[in-house]
Amino acid sequence: MTRLIFFCGHAGAGKTTLAKRLIRPLIARSGEAFCLLDKDTLYGAYSAAVMGALTGNPNDRDSPLYLETLREPEYAGLLETARENLRLGVNVLVVGPLSRELREGLLFDRAWLGIDDDVGVHVVWVDLDEAQAKARIVSRGNPNDAYKLEHWDEYRLRRFLPPAAAFPGLVRFDNTAPAPEDDEQLLQTLLAHTR
């Protein structure tokens, strides 16, 4: 059985940091191979080249043009790369906002994911309140966040908190001030087999 683990959440929530913090303990405890697929790492340079050619702004990751043109192909490639690793017997951590896919229930739809029944799926939603997330975005100084910050009132409308009742399989992780015991509890959840 292989594992497909999603780390989802809004910008600035700490998805990538959390996934990187947990991957070594996951490998050590399971004795299995894991890879980390971060959407920004896989498609950052490509998206910069395309948006630079289309708009002159290589850092645009939030405009309507980006969302309509590149978002879907990026996620399609990300998921196909995950499936390819799973077919090779490698567990996968996928990092990306994936808020639309979660809201539509697609991350729990095995047919949409295109995975076999023997793949265990966990979906982790990394929570951080809006003010702290915005402060983290500002402090990291990533030029890809410029559009988001300049249009914050528009962007914030895309932020949502998935209700637990609507997503019973969702694992919530409060990233406000995580303690070692919070990481430990999440690790135990992720190492448990699920379908």
Short mmCIF file of C-alpha atoms in Angstrom, two decimals, residues 27-180:
data_model
loop_
_atom_site.label_atom_id
_atom_site.label_comp_id
_atom_site.label_asym_id
_atom_site.label_seq_id
_atom_site.Cartn_x
_atom_site.Cartn_y
_atom_site.Cartn_z
CA ILE A 27 10.50 7.93 6.10
CA ALA A 28 12.25 6.87 9.32
CA ARG A 29 9.15 5.48 11.01
CA SER A 30 7.60 3.75 8.03
CA GLY A 31 10.82 2.51 6.44
CA GLU A 32 9.25 3.51 3.11
CA ALA A 33 10.23 5.87 0.31
CA PHE A 34 8.53 9.28 0.16
CA CYS A 35 8.86 12.16 -2.25
CA LEU A 36 7.71 15.74 -1.83
CA LEU A 37 5.95 17.44 -4.75
CA ASP A 38 5.50 21.16 -4.15
CA LYS A 39 3.51 22.95 -6.86
CA ASP A 40 5.63 26.08 -6.62
CA THR A 41 8.89 24.14 -6.96
CA LEU A 42 7.65 22.06 -9.89
CA TYR A 43 6.01 24.87 -11.85
CA GLY A 44 7.48 28.11 -10.52
CA ALA A 45 10.02 28.71 -13.28
CA TYR A 46 7.63 27.53 -16.00
CA SER A 47 4.79 29.75 -14.78
CA ALA A 48 7.18 32.69 -14.48
CA ALA A 49 8.23 32.25 -18.11
CA VAL A 50 4.64 31.95 -19.36
CA MET A 51 3.26 34.86 -17.33
CA GLY A 52 6.27 36.98 -18.25
CA ALA A 53 5.57 36.32 -21.94
CA LEU A 54 1.82 36.90 -21.60
CA THR A 55 1.76 39.90 -19.28
CA GLY A 56 5.31 41.09 -18.69
CA ASN A 57 4.91 40.11 -15.03
CA PRO A 58 6.67 36.80 -14.31
CA ASN A 59 5.56 36.92 -10.66
CA ASP A 60 1.81 36.90 -11.32
CA ARG A 61 0.21 33.87 -9.62
CA ASP A 62 -3.19 35.32 -8.71
CA SER A 63 -4.61 37.38 -11.55
CA PRO A 64 -7.69 36.16 -13.41
CA LEU A 65 -5.46 35.42 -16.44
CA TYR A 66 -3.18 33.14 -14.39
CA LEU A 67 -6.13 31.42 -12.71
CA GLU A 68 -7.87 30.82 -16.05
CA THR A 69 -4.75 29.83 -18.02
CA LEU A 70 -2.20 28.05 -15.84
CA ARG A 71 -3.85 26.89 -12.62
CA GLU A 72 -5.53 23.79 -14.06
CA PRO A 73 -2.54 22.55 -16.11
CA GLU A 74 -0.24 23.02 -13.11
CA TYR A 75 -2.48 20.90 -10.89
CA ALA A 76 -2.99 18.30 -13.64
CA GLY A 77 0.79 17.92 -13.98
CA LEU A 78 1.26 17.86 -10.22
CA LEU A 79 -1.27 15.04 -9.81
CA GLU A 80 0.08 13.07 -12.77
CA THR A 81 3.57 13.27 -11.25
CA ALA A 82 2.11 12.02 -7.96
CA ARG A 83 0.36 9.12 -9.72
CA GLU A 84 3.56 8.17 -11.53
CA ASN A 85 5.45 7.97 -8.23
CA LEU A 86 2.65 5.98 -6.60
CA ARG A 87 2.73 3.46 -9.47
CA LEU A 88 6.47 3.06 -8.77
CA GLY A 89 5.76 2.33 -5.10
CA VAL A 90 6.86 5.73 -3.80
CA ASN A 91 4.67 7.51 -1.24
CA VAL A 92 3.90 11.12 -2.14
CA LEU A 93 3.44 14.36 -0.21
CA VAL A 94 1.68 16.91 -2.43
CA VAL A 95 1.90 20.55 -1.38
CA GLY A 96 -0.37 23.20 -2.87
CA PRO A 97 -3.35 25.35 -1.94
CA LEU A 98 -5.87 22.97 -3.62
CA SER A 99 -8.70 24.92 -1.99
CA ARG A 100 -11.03 24.63 -4.98
CA GLU A 101 -10.40 20.88 -5.25
CA LEU A 102 -11.07 20.44 -1.55
CA ARG A 103 -14.21 22.56 -1.60
CA GLU A 104 -15.56 20.44 -4.48
CA GLY A 105 -14.72 17.19 -2.64
CA LEU A 106 -12.33 16.07 -5.39
CA LEU A 107 -9.44 15.22 -3.06
CA PHE A 108 -11.60 12.45 -1.59
CA ASP A 109 -12.74 11.18 -5.01
CA ARG A 110 -10.50 8.27 -6.00
CA ALA A 111 -11.79 8.28 -9.57
CA TRP A 112 -10.96 11.98 -9.99
CA LEU A 113 -7.56 11.43 -8.38
CA GLY A 114 -6.97 8.50 -10.74
CA ILE A 115 -5.51 6.25 -8.04
CA ASP A 116 -5.89 2.57 -7.24
CA ASP A 117 -7.77 1.21 -4.25
CA ASP A 118 -4.54 0.27 -2.51
CA VAL A 119 -3.42 3.90 -2.17
CA GLY A 120 -4.07 5.38 1.28
CA VAL A 121 -5.15 9.02 1.09
CA HIS A 122 -4.83 11.69 3.75
CA VAL A 123 -5.81 15.31 3.22
CA VAL A 124 -4.27 17.76 5.69
CA TRP A 125 -5.66 21.28 5.84
CA VAL A 126 -3.09 23.62 7.36
CA ASP A 127 -4.97 26.31 9.31
CA LEU A 128 -3.69 29.79 10.02
CA ASP A 129 -5.86 32.83 10.58
CA GLU A 130 -5.93 35.55 7.95
CA ALA A 131 -3.97 38.20 9.87
CA GLN A 132 -1.09 35.83 10.65
CA ALA A 133 -1.07 34.41 7.14
CA LYS A 134 -0.89 37.92 5.66
CA ALA A 135 1.93 38.84 8.05
CA ARG A 136 3.88 35.73 6.98
CA ILE A 137 3.31 36.55 3.32
CA VAL A 138 4.61 40.07 3.84
CA SER A 139 7.64 38.90 5.84
CA ARG A 140 8.70 36.23 3.33
CA GLY A 141 8.92 38.86 0.61
CA ASN A 142 8.17 36.50 -2.28
CA PRO A 143 7.49 38.55 -5.43
CA ASN A 144 4.87 35.96 -6.45
CA ASP A 145 2.70 37.31 -3.62
CA ALA A 146 2.67 40.91 -4.91
CA TYR A 147 -0.62 40.60 -6.82
CA LYS A 148 -2.26 38.90 -3.86
CA LEU A 149 -1.15 41.66 -1.47
CA GLU A 150 -2.15 44.45 -3.86
CA HIS A 151 -5.61 42.87 -4.26
CA TRP A 152 -6.03 41.49 -0.74
CA ASP A 153 -9.74 42.30 -0.46
CA GLU A 154 -10.33 40.30 -3.64
CA TYR A 155 -8.00 37.48 -2.62
CA ARG A 156 -9.46 37.11 0.86
CA LEU A 157 -12.81 36.18 -0.67
CA ARG A 158 -11.17 32.96 -1.91
CA ARG A 159 -10.09 32.06 1.62
CA PHE A 160 -12.40 29.61 3.34
CA LEU A 161 -12.34 27.38 6.38
CA PRO A 162 -13.52 23.88 5.49
CA PRO A 163 -16.30 22.87 7.89
CA ALA A 164 -15.50 19.61 9.67
CA ALA A 165 -19.02 18.25 9.14
CA ALA A 166 -18.73 18.66 5.36
CA PHE A 167 -15.30 16.98 5.18
CA PRO A 168 -15.21 14.14 7.71
CA GLY A 169 -11.97 12.71 6.29
CA LEU A 170 -10.11 16.00 6.50
CA VAL A 171 -7.21 16.26 8.95
CA ARG A 172 -7.00 19.79 10.37
CA PHE A 173 -3.65 21.13 11.60
CA ASP A 174 -3.54 24.42 13.50
CA ASN A 175 -0.24 25.99 12.47
CA THR A 176 -0.51 29.02 14.74
CA ALA A 177 2.10 27.79 17.23
CA PRO A 178 2.59 24.06 16.69
CA ALA A 179 4.28 22.13 19.49
CA PRO A 180 6.23 18.88 19.07
#
